[in-house]
Amino acid sequence: MNANGCDRVKELLAPWVREELSAADRRFVEEHVAGCEECRAEASLVRALHAGVPIMPDDLTARVTASIATTPLRRRVWMSPQLAAAAIVVLALGTAVVWRQPPGDGNGVLAEEPLALTWPTDDGFIAGVAMLDDLSDEALAELLEELGG
Amino acid sequence: MVKEEAGGLPDSDLVRLAKEGDREALDELCTRHIASVFRVCRGFLGDDDEAADATQDCFVKAVRALPRFRGDASFRTWLLTIASNEAKGVFRKRKRRAEQALESAGPLVSAKPEAGDVTALKQEAEQARVMVAELPDKQRRAVTLRIDEGLSFKEIGEVIGSSEGAARVNYHHGIRRLREMMI
């Protein structure tokens, strides 16, 4: 802040024209502006800008409220339990494919083995069946449908 | 803010109700803030019709994004950020259209068709508003958010995506440039 308070006054000009200052700050600004040509010029500009604040068209509120009335209010979507279970199954299968070592070969390399040997079971769905014990028949059917079964 | 309390429930309560599907709360939020949104768009675009369209699009986007509003900033600041971005997008599209028109029309067409209008303006206020449209993006937004909406520099920084200090600098540079343009 400079010695004569110009910086402080310039900070306060916007709230001054908006009549948001306390009585003390308002007096400070007005006394300063009266004696400072630089700040008086800036105050004149800020006052002009404020006087030219755009006026909203009368019909805009009705137009916008009508528009948002037809906009669906979306709730935050959480993953369904069935979909979560399916994700776990897919993750488990994927992990097994990558990490499972073939029987009889302690340090077998995945790339060297046929895919059939590294798959944990012949049926991908059965591989995850233990994790789905708690699902009802209906939920399980839905899950299978989501999985494209 | 005082304005939030003036119409009844604070914005935060209205937002919670709106998130639960209360359409009246949503309408109240709209009614409460639509003038500010319009002014931000109008200040950026300098055209009533474009600003009205941008205001409508802003509210539709805000309604769609409402479930993701976490309340880190005030609802008003969040909404004005959407408005500011919306206006910026419209401004860019307009600029592209103008550039394409200029290219197709040849070099003799003026890039500033509004120049004649500026000279016709009598009121200092109107002239100042026209000059605002000539400011660089962040200066223009800082000036209008400060003078039209009374936002603090911290809030302006949140809206335009800068620090509080940078918002302050943008405002003062904008004012200084306007003074030079008005001479």
mmCIF file with all atom_site columns, C-alpha atoms in Angstrom, chain B:
data_model
loop_
_atom_site.group_PDB
_atom_site.id
_atom_site.type_symbol
_atom_site.label_atom_id
_atom_site.label_alt_id
_atom_site.label_comp_id
_atom_site.label_asym_id
_atom_site.label_entity_id
_atom_site.label_seq_id
_atom_site.pdbx_PDB_ins_code
_atom_site.Cartn_x
_atom_site.Cartn_y
_atom_site.Cartn_z
_atom_site.occupancy
_atom_site.B_iso_or_equiv
_atom_site.pdbx_formal_charge
_atom_site.auth_seq_id
_atom_site.auth_comp_id
_atom_site.auth_asym_id
_atom_site.auth_atom_id
_atom_site.pdbx_PDB_model_num
ATOM 1   C CA . MET B 1 1   ? -23.728 -14.111 2.399   1.00 0.00 ? 1   MET B CA 1
ATOM 2   C CA . VAL B 1 2   ? -26.520 -11.785 3.375   1.00 0.00 ? 2   VAL B CA 1
ATOM 3   C CA . LYS B 1 3   ? -28.178 -12.151 -0.003  1.00 0.00 ? 3   LYS B CA 1
ATOM 4   C CA . GLU B 1 4   ? -28.481 -15.904 0.511   1.00 0.00 ? 4   GLU B CA 1
ATOM 5   C CA . GLU B 1 5   ? -30.480 -15.421 3.679   1.00 0.00 ? 5   GLU B CA 1
ATOM 6   C CA . ALA B 1 6   ? -32.690 -12.636 2.373   1.00 0.00 ? 6   ALA B CA 1
ATOM 7   C CA . GLY B 1 7   ? -35.116 -14.842 0.462   1.00 0.00 ? 7   GLY B CA 1
ATOM 8   C CA . GLY B 1 8   ? -35.682 -17.380 3.253   1.00 0.00 ? 8   GLY B CA 1
ATOM 9   C CA . LEU B 1 9   ? -33.665 -20.587 3.403   1.00 0.00 ? 9   LEU B CA 1
ATOM 10  C CA . PRO B 1 10  ? -29.930 -20.281 2.802   1.00 0.00 ? 10  PRO B CA 1
ATOM 11  C CA . ASP B 1 11  ? -28.591 -21.587 -0.493  1.00 0.00 ? 11  ASP B CA 1
ATOM 12  C CA . SER B 1 12  ? -27.039 -24.618 1.183   1.00 0.00 ? 12  SER B CA 1
ATOM 13  C CA . ASP B 1 13  ? -30.469 -25.812 2.394   1.00 0.00 ? 13  ASP B CA 1
ATOM 14  C CA . LEU B 1 14  ? -32.065 -25.151 -0.983  1.00 0.00 ? 14  LEU B CA 1
ATOM 15  C CA . VAL B 1 15  ? -29.287 -27.086 -2.695  1.00 0.00 ? 15  VAL B CA 1
ATOM 16  C CA . ARG B 1 16  ? -29.822 -30.050 -0.362  1.00 0.00 ? 16  ARG B CA 1
ATOM 17  C CA . LEU B 1 17  ? -33.562 -29.994 -1.061  1.00 0.00 ? 17  LEU B CA 1
ATOM 18  C CA . ALA B 1 18  ? -32.999 -29.666 -4.796  1.00 0.00 ? 18  ALA B CA 1
ATOM 19  C CA . LYS B 1 19  ? -30.652 -32.639 -4.729  1.00 0.00 ? 19  LYS B CA 1
ATOM 20  C CA . GLU B 1 20  ? -33.476 -34.623 -3.133  1.00 0.00 ? 20  GLU B CA 1
ATOM 21  C CA . GLY B 1 21  ? -35.711 -33.694 -6.055  1.00 0.00 ? 21  GLY B CA 1
ATOM 22  C CA . ASP B 1 22  ? -37.483 -30.611 -4.693  1.00 0.00 ? 22  ASP B CA 1
ATOM 23  C CA . ARG B 1 23  ? -38.367 -28.581 -7.778  1.00 0.00 ? 23  ARG B CA 1
ATOM 24  C CA . GLU B 1 24  ? -39.514 -25.563 -5.756  1.00 0.00 ? 24  GLU B CA 1
ATOM 25  C CA . ALA B 1 25  ? -36.095 -25.329 -4.143  1.00 0.00 ? 25  ALA B CA 1
ATOM 26  C CA . LEU B 1 26  ? -34.556 -25.443 -7.592  1.00 0.00 ? 26  LEU B CA 1
ATOM 27  C CA . ASP B 1 27  ? -36.829 -22.656 -8.815  1.00 0.00 ? 27  ASP B CA 1
ATOM 28  C CA . GLU B 1 28  ? -35.936 -20.560 -5.781  1.00 0.00 ? 28  GLU B CA 1
ATOM 29  C CA . LEU B 1 29  ? -32.215 -20.987 -6.474  1.00 0.00 ? 29  LEU B CA 1
ATOM 30  C CA . CYS B 1 30  ? -32.844 -19.987 -10.069 1.00 0.00 ? 30  CYS B CA 1
ATOM 31  C CA . THR B 1 31  ? -34.886 -16.925 -9.157  1.00 0.00 ? 31  THR B CA 1
ATOM 32  C CA . ARG B 1 32  ? -32.322 -15.895 -6.575  1.00 0.00 ? 32  ARG B CA 1
ATOM 33  C CA . HIS B 1 33  ? -29.288 -16.050 -8.864  1.00 0.00 ? 33  HIS B CA 1
ATOM 34  C CA . ILE B 1 34  ? -30.543 -15.614 -12.410 1.00 0.00 ? 34  ILE B CA 1
ATOM 35  C CA . ALA B 1 35  ? -29.840 -11.882 -12.535 1.00 0.00 ? 35  ALA B CA 1
ATOM 36  C CA . SER B 1 36  ? -26.225 -12.447 -11.488 1.00 0.00 ? 36  SER B CA 1
ATOM 37  C CA . VAL B 1 37  ? -25.803 -15.210 -14.045 1.00 0.00 ? 37  VAL B CA 1
ATOM 38  C CA . PHE B 1 38  ? -27.266 -12.995 -16.746 1.00 0.00 ? 38  PHE B CA 1
ATOM 39  C CA . ARG B 1 39  ? -24.998 -10.074 -15.808 1.00 0.00 ? 39  ARG B CA 1
ATOM 40  C CA . VAL B 1 40  ? -21.912 -12.279 -15.894 1.00 0.00 ? 40  VAL B CA 1
ATOM 41  C CA . CYS B 1 41  ? -22.871 -13.606 -19.328 1.00 0.00 ? 41  CYS B CA 1
ATOM 42  C CA . ARG B 1 42  ? -23.874 -10.160 -20.574 1.00 0.00 ? 42  ARG B CA 1
ATOM 43  C CA . GLY B 1 43  ? -20.683 -8.607  -19.243 1.00 0.00 ? 43  GLY B CA 1
ATOM 44  C CA . PHE B 1 44  ? -18.679 -11.213 -21.088 1.00 0.00 ? 44  PHE B CA 1
ATOM 45  C CA . LEU B 1 45  ? -20.622 -11.309 -24.336 1.00 0.00 ? 45  LEU B CA 1
ATOM 46  C CA . GLY B 1 46  ? -21.916 -7.745  -24.626 1.00 0.00 ? 46  GLY B CA 1
ATOM 47  C CA . ASP B 1 47  ? -25.141 -8.931  -26.237 1.00 0.00 ? 47  ASP B CA 1
ATOM 48  C CA . ASP B 1 48  ? -28.531 -9.400  -24.548 1.00 0.00 ? 48  ASP B CA 1
ATOM 49  C CA . ASP B 1 49  ? -29.780 -12.263 -26.714 1.00 0.00 ? 49  ASP B CA 1
ATOM 50  C CA . GLU B 1 50  ? -26.569 -14.262 -26.488 1.00 0.00 ? 50  GLU B CA 1
ATOM 51  C CA . ALA B 1 51  ? -26.421 -13.620 -22.747 1.00 0.00 ? 51  ALA B CA 1
ATOM 52  C CA . ALA B 1 52  ? -30.021 -14.833 -22.299 1.00 0.00 ? 52  ALA B CA 1
ATOM 53  C CA . ASP B 1 53  ? -29.260 -18.038 -24.216 1.00 0.00 ? 53  ASP B CA 1
ATOM 54  C CA . ALA B 1 54  ? -26.077 -18.564 -22.225 1.00 0.00 ? 54  ALA B CA 1
ATOM 55  C CA . THR B 1 55  ? -27.997 -17.998 -18.976 1.00 0.00 ? 55  THR B CA 1
ATOM 56  C CA . GLN B 1 56  ? -30.513 -20.663 -19.918 1.00 0.00 ? 56  GLN B CA 1
ATOM 57  C CA . ASP B 1 57  ? -27.783 -23.138 -20.888 1.00 0.00 ? 57  ASP B CA 1
ATOM 58  C CA . CYS B 1 58  ? -25.913 -22.353 -17.685 1.00 0.00 ? 58  CYS B CA 1
ATOM 59  C CA . PHE B 1 59  ? -28.886 -23.304 -15.526 1.00 0.00 ? 59  PHE B CA 1
ATOM 60  C CA . VAL B 1 60  ? -29.572 -26.492 -17.456 1.00 0.00 ? 60  VAL B CA 1
ATOM 61  C CA . LYS B 1 61  ? -25.926 -27.516 -16.988 1.00 0.00 ? 61  LYS B CA 1
ATOM 62  C CA . ALA B 1 62  ? -26.052 -26.572 -13.328 1.00 0.00 ? 62  ALA B CA 1
ATOM 63  C CA . VAL B 1 63  ? -29.132 -28.736 -12.760 1.00 0.00 ? 63  VAL B CA 1
ATOM 64  C CA . ARG B 1 64  ? -27.434 -31.667 -14.453 1.00 0.00 ? 64  ARG B CA 1
ATOM 65  C CA . ALA B 1 65  ? -24.254 -31.159 -12.448 1.00 0.00 ? 65  ALA B CA 1
ATOM 66  C CA . LEU B 1 66  ? -26.004 -30.523 -9.132  1.00 0.00 ? 66  LEU B CA 1
ATOM 67  C CA . PRO B 1 67  ? -25.458 -34.071 -7.782  1.00 0.00 ? 67  PRO B CA 1
ATOM 68  C CA . ARG B 1 68  ? -21.722 -33.465 -8.105  1.00 0.00 ? 68  ARG B CA 1
ATOM 69  C CA . PHE B 1 69  ? -21.795 -30.120 -6.279  1.00 0.00 ? 69  PHE B CA 1
ATOM 70  C CA . ARG B 1 70  ? -20.030 -30.791 -2.983  1.00 0.00 ? 70  ARG B CA 1
ATOM 71  C CA . GLY B 1 71  ? -20.269 -27.374 -1.417  1.00 0.00 ? 71  GLY B CA 1
ATOM 72  C CA . ASP B 1 72  ? -16.534 -26.682 -1.340  1.00 0.00 ? 72  ASP B CA 1
ATOM 73  C CA . ALA B 1 73  ? -17.302 -23.223 -2.694  1.00 0.00 ? 73  ALA B CA 1
ATOM 74  C CA . SER B 1 74  ? -20.579 -21.357 -2.198  1.00 0.00 ? 74  SER B CA 1
ATOM 75  C CA . PHE B 1 75  ? -23.385 -22.291 -4.568  1.00 0.00 ? 75  PHE B CA 1
ATOM 76  C CA . ARG B 1 76  ? -23.277 -18.780 -6.013  1.00 0.00 ? 76  ARG B CA 1
ATOM 77  C CA . THR B 1 77  ? -19.571 -18.987 -6.798  1.00 0.00 ? 77  THR B CA 1
ATOM 78  C CA . TRP B 1 78  ? -20.054 -22.457 -8.311  1.00 0.00 ? 78  TRP B CA 1
ATOM 79  C CA . LEU B 1 79  ? -22.952 -21.233 -10.451 1.00 0.00 ? 79  LEU B CA 1
ATOM 80  C CA . LEU B 1 80  ? -21.086 -18.132 -11.608 1.00 0.00 ? 80  LEU B CA 1
ATOM 81  C CA . THR B 1 81  ? -18.154 -20.348 -12.567 1.00 0.00 ? 81  THR B CA 1
ATOM 82  C CA . ILE B 1 82  ? -20.480 -22.345 -14.812 1.00 0.00 ? 82  ILE B CA 1
ATOM 83  C CA . ALA B 1 83  ? -21.908 -19.090 -16.194 1.00 0.00 ? 83  ALA B CA 1
ATOM 84  C CA . SER B 1 84  ? -18.465 -17.712 -16.842 1.00 0.00 ? 84  SER B CA 1
ATOM 85  C CA . ASN B 1 85  ? -17.371 -20.866 -18.658 1.00 0.00 ? 85  ASN B CA 1
ATOM 86  C CA . GLU B 1 86  ? -20.591 -20.959 -20.642 1.00 0.00 ? 86  GLU B CA 1
ATOM 87  C CA . ALA B 1 87  ? -20.158 -17.360 -21.753 1.00 0.00 ? 87  ALA B CA 1
ATOM 88  C CA . LYS B 1 88  ? -16.551 -18.064 -22.623 1.00 0.00 ? 88  LYS B CA 1
ATOM 89  C CA . GLY B 1 89  ? -17.642 -20.977 -24.819 1.00 0.00 ? 89  GLY B CA 1
ATOM 90  C CA . VAL B 1 90  ? -20.218 -18.830 -26.628 1.00 0.00 ? 90  VAL B CA 1
ATOM 91  C CA . PHE B 1 91  ? -17.611 -16.116 -27.089 1.00 0.00 ? 91  PHE B CA 1
ATOM 92  C CA . ARG B 1 92  ? -15.175 -18.593 -28.674 1.00 0.00 ? 92  ARG B CA 1
ATOM 93  C CA . LYS B 1 93  ? -17.845 -19.932 -31.029 1.00 0.00 ? 93  LYS B CA 1
ATOM 94  C CA . ARG B 1 94  ? -18.737 -16.397 -32.042 1.00 0.00 ? 94  ARG B CA 1
ATOM 95  C CA . LYS B 1 95  ? -15.086 -15.590 -32.632 1.00 0.00 ? 95  LYS B CA 1
ATOM 96  C CA . ARG B 1 96  ? -14.687 -18.670 -34.824 1.00 0.00 ? 96  ARG B CA 1
ATOM 97  C CA . ARG B 1 97  ? -17.790 -17.710 -36.799 1.00 0.00 ? 97  ARG B CA 1
ATOM 98  C CA . ALA B 1 98  ? -16.478 -14.179 -37.257 1.00 0.00 ? 98  ALA B CA 1
ATOM 99  C CA . GLU B 1 99  ? -13.104 -15.476 -38.427 1.00 0.00 ? 99  GLU B CA 1
ATOM 100 C CA . GLN B 1 100 ? -14.758 -17.845 -40.892 1.00 0.00 ? 100 GLN B CA 1
ATOM 101 C CA . ALA B 1 101 ? -16.984 -15.045 -42.189 1.00 0.00 ? 101 ALA B CA 1
ATOM 102 C CA . LEU B 1 102 ? -13.976 -12.791 -42.528 1.00 0.00 ? 102 LEU B CA 1
ATOM 103 C CA . GLU B 1 103 ? -12.050 -15.417 -44.468 1.00 0.00 ? 103 GLU B CA 1
ATOM 104 C CA . SER B 1 104 ? -14.942 -16.046 -46.823 1.00 0.00 ? 104 SER B CA 1
ATOM 105 C CA . ALA B 1 105 ? -15.709 -12.355 -47.297 1.00 0.00 ? 105 ALA B CA 1
ATOM 106 C CA . GLY B 1 106 ? -12.202 -11.273 -48.208 1.00 0.00 ? 106 GLY B CA 1
ATOM 107 C CA . PRO B 1 107 ? -9.822  -8.703  -46.785 1.00 0.00 ? 107 PRO B CA 1
ATOM 108 C CA . LEU B 1 108 ? -11.976 -5.595  -47.291 1.00 0.00 ? 108 LEU B CA 1
ATOM 109 C CA . VAL B 1 109 ? -14.511 -6.518  -44.574 1.00 0.00 ? 109 VAL B CA 1
ATOM 110 C CA . SER B 1 110 ? -13.932 -4.839  -41.226 1.00 0.00 ? 110 SER B CA 1
ATOM 111 C CA . ALA B 1 111 ? -13.126 -7.126  -38.290 1.00 0.00 ? 111 ALA B CA 1
ATOM 112 C CA . LYS B 1 112 ? -15.008 -4.764  -35.997 1.00 0.00 ? 112 LYS B CA 1
ATOM 113 C CA . PRO B 1 113 ? -18.501 -4.205  -37.341 1.00 0.00 ? 113 PRO B CA 1
ATOM 114 C CA . GLU B 1 114 ? -19.585 -2.658  -34.042 1.00 0.00 ? 114 GLU B CA 1
ATOM 115 C CA . ALA B 1 115 ? -17.119 0.216   -34.300 1.00 0.00 ? 115 ALA B CA 1
ATOM 116 C CA . GLY B 1 116 ? -19.761 2.558   -35.685 1.00 0.00 ? 116 GLY B CA 1
ATOM 117 C CA . ASP B 1 117 ? -22.088 1.710   -32.825 1.00 0.00 ? 117 ASP B CA 1
ATOM 118 C CA . VAL B 1 118 ? -19.434 2.660   -30.302 1.00 0.00 ? 118 VAL B CA 1
ATOM 119 C CA . THR B 1 119 ? -19.176 6.177   -31.667 1.00 0.00 ? 119 THR B CA 1
ATOM 120 C CA . ALA B 1 120 ? -22.951 6.528   -31.486 1.00 0.00 ? 120 ALA B CA 1
ATOM 121 C CA . LEU B 1 121 ? -23.063 5.815   -27.784 1.00 0.00 ? 121 LEU B CA 1
ATOM 122 C CA . LYS B 1 122 ? -23.694 8.951   -25.756 1.00 0.00 ? 122 LYS B CA 1
ATOM 123 C CA . GLN B 1 123 ? -23.609 7.785   -22.182 1.00 0.00 ? 123 GLN B CA 1
ATOM 124 C CA . GLU B 1 124 ? -20.308 7.304   -20.408 1.00 0.00 ? 124 GLU B CA 1
ATOM 125 C CA . ALA B 1 125 ? -21.710 4.191   -18.775 1.00 0.00 ? 125 ALA B CA 1
ATOM 126 C CA . GLU B 1 126 ? -22.556 2.625   -22.085 1.00 0.00 ? 126 GLU B CA 1
ATOM 127 C CA . GLN B 1 127 ? -19.174 3.525   -23.470 1.00 0.00 ? 127 GLN B CA 1
ATOM 128 C CA . ALA B 1 128 ? -17.472 1.974   -20.461 1.00 0.00 ? 128 ALA B CA 1
ATOM 129 C CA . ARG B 1 129 ? -19.464 -1.223  -20.968 1.00 0.00 ? 129 ARG B CA 1
ATOM 130 C CA . VAL B 1 130 ? -18.460 -1.401  -24.586 1.00 0.00 ? 130 VAL B CA 1
ATOM 131 C CA . MET B 1 131 ? -14.849 -0.953  -23.591 1.00 0.00 ? 131 MET B CA 1
ATOM 132 C CA . VAL B 1 132 ? -15.138 -3.789  -21.097 1.00 0.00 ? 132 VAL B CA 1
ATOM 133 C CA . ALA B 1 133 ? -15.814 -6.142  -23.997 1.00 0.00 ? 133 ALA B CA 1
ATOM 134 C CA . GLU B 1 134 ? -12.417 -5.204  -25.401 1.00 0.00 ? 134 GLU B CA 1
ATOM 135 C CA . LEU B 1 135 ? -10.519 -6.376  -22.330 1.00 0.00 ? 135 LEU B CA 1
ATOM 136 C CA . PRO B 1 136 ? -8.648  -9.674  -22.269 1.00 0.00 ? 136 PRO B CA 1
ATOM 137 C CA . ASP B 1 137 ? -10.688 -12.587 -20.929 1.00 0.00 ? 137 ASP B CA 1
ATOM 138 C CA . LYS B 1 138 ? -9.581  -12.696 -17.299 1.00 0.00 ? 138 LYS B CA 1
ATOM 139 C CA . GLN B 1 139 ? -9.477  -8.920  -16.909 1.00 0.00 ? 139 GLN B CA 1
ATOM 140 C CA . ARG B 1 140 ? -12.983 -8.644  -18.319 1.00 0.00 ? 140 ARG B CA 1
ATOM 141 C CA . ARG B 1 141 ? -14.327 -11.290 -15.985 1.00 0.00 ? 141 ARG B CA 1
ATOM 142 C CA . ALA B 1 142 ? -12.496 -9.880  -12.969 1.00 0.00 ? 142 ALA B CA 1
ATOM 143 C CA . VAL B 1 143 ? -13.892 -6.390  -13.597 1.00 0.00 ? 143 VAL B CA 1
ATOM 144 C CA . THR B 1 144 ? -17.497 -7.507  -14.128 1.00 0.00 ? 144 THR B CA 1
ATOM 145 C CA . LEU B 1 145 ? -17.478 -9.966  -11.230 1.00 0.00 ? 145 LEU B CA 1
ATOM 146 C CA . ARG B 1 146 ? -16.072 -7.299  -8.925  1.00 0.00 ? 146 ARG B CA 1
ATOM 147 C CA . ILE B 1 147 ? -18.287 -4.377  -9.964  1.00 0.00 ? 147 ILE B CA 1
ATOM 148 C CA . ASP B 1 148 ? -21.485 -6.120  -11.072 1.00 0.00 ? 148 ASP B CA 1
ATOM 149 C CA . GLU B 1 149 ? -21.554 -8.933  -8.523  1.00 0.00 ? 149 GLU B CA 1
ATOM 150 C CA . GLY B 1 150 ? -19.478 -7.570  -5.677  1.00 0.00 ? 150 GLY B CA 1
ATOM 151 C CA . LEU B 1 151 ? -17.364 -10.717 -5.430  1.00 0.00 ? 151 LEU B CA 1
ATOM 152 C CA . SER B 1 152 ? -14.236 -10.721 -3.301  1.00 0.00 ? 152 SER B CA 1
ATOM 153 C CA . PHE B 1 153 ? -10.929 -11.318 -5.046  1.00 0.00 ? 153 PHE B CA 1
ATOM 154 C CA . LYS B 1 154 ? -10.830 -14.786 -3.509  1.00 0.00 ? 154 LYS B CA 1
ATOM 155 C CA . GLU B 1 155 ? -14.242 -15.595 -5.046  1.00 0.00 ? 155 GLU B CA 1
ATOM 156 C CA . ILE B 1 156 ? -13.214 -14.103 -8.374  1.00 0.00 ? 156 ILE B CA 1
ATOM 157 C CA . GLY B 1 157 ? -10.143 -16.326 -8.305  1.00 0.00 ? 157 GLY B CA 1
ATOM 158 C CA . GLU B 1 158 ? -12.376 -19.369 -7.786  1.00 0.00 ? 158 GLU B CA 1
ATOM 159 C CA . VAL B 1 159 ? -14.586 -18.385 -10.713 1.00 0.00 ? 159 VAL B CA 1
ATOM 160 C CA . ILE B 1 160 ? -11.852 -17.590 -13.219 1.00 0.00 ? 160 ILE B CA 1
ATOM 161 C CA . GLY B 1 161 ? -9.509  -20.314 -12.032 1.00 0.00 ? 161 GLY B CA 1
ATOM 162 C CA . SER B 1 162 ? -6.695  -18.277 -10.570 1.00 0.00 ? 162 SER B CA 1
ATOM 163 C CA . SER B 1 163 ? -5.257  -17.306 -7.229  1.00 0.00 ? 163 SER B CA 1
ATOM 164 C CA . GLU B 1 164 ? -6.684  -14.467 -5.164  1.00 0.00 ? 164 GLU B CA 1
ATOM 165 C CA . GLY B 1 165 ? -3.606  -12.381 -5.959  1.00 0.00 ? 165 GLY B CA 1
ATOM 166 C CA . ALA B 1 166 ? -3.897  -13.003 -9.687  1.00 0.00 ? 166 ALA B CA 1
ATOM 167 C CA . ALA B 1 167 ? -7.590  -12.058 -9.572  1.00 0.00 ? 167 ALA B CA 1
ATOM 168 C CA . ARG B 1 168 ? -6.679  -8.784  -7.876  1.00 0.00 ? 168 ARG B CA 1
ATOM 169 C CA . VAL B 1 169 ? -3.996  -8.056  -10.477 1.00 0.00 ? 169 VAL B CA 1
ATOM 170 C CA . ASN B 1 170 ? -6.403  -8.864  -13.330 1.00 0.00 ? 170 ASN B CA 1
ATOM 171 C CA . TYR B 1 171 ? -8.991  -6.490  -11.895 1.00 0.00 ? 171 TYR B CA 1
ATOM 172 C CA . HIS B 1 172 ? -6.573  -3.590  -11.457 1.00 0.00 ? 172 HIS B CA 1
ATOM 173 C CA . HIS B 1 173 ? -4.961  -4.133  -14.861 1.00 0.00 ? 173 HIS B CA 1
ATOM 174 C CA . GLY B 1 174 ? -8.442  -4.206  -16.395 1.00 0.00 ? 174 GLY B CA 1
ATOM 175 C CA . ILE B 1 175 ? -9.414  -0.944  -14.745 1.00 0.00 ? 175 ILE B CA 1
ATOM 176 C CA . ARG B 1 176 ? -6.151  0.682   -15.761 1.00 0.00 ? 176 ARG B CA 1
ATOM 177 C CA . ARG B 1 177 ? -6.613  -0.431  -19.354 1.00 0.00 ? 177 ARG B CA 1
ATOM 178 C CA . LEU B 1 178 ? -10.203 0.844   -19.380 1.00 0.00 ? 178 LEU B CA 1
ATOM 179 C CA . ARG B 1 179 ? -9.021  4.229   -18.217 1.00 0.00 ? 179 ARG B CA 1
ATOM 180 C CA . GLU B 1 180 ? -6.533  4.329   -21.052 1.00 0.00 ? 180 GLU B CA 1
ATOM 181 C CA . MET B 1 181 ? -9.222  3.309   -23.540 1.00 0.00 ? 181 MET B CA 1
ATOM 182 C CA . MET B 1 182 ? -11.711 5.872   -22.241 1.00 0.00 ? 182 MET B CA 1
ATOM 183 C CA . ILE B 1 183 ? -9.355  8.822   -22.704 1.00 0.00 ? 183 ILE B CA 1
#
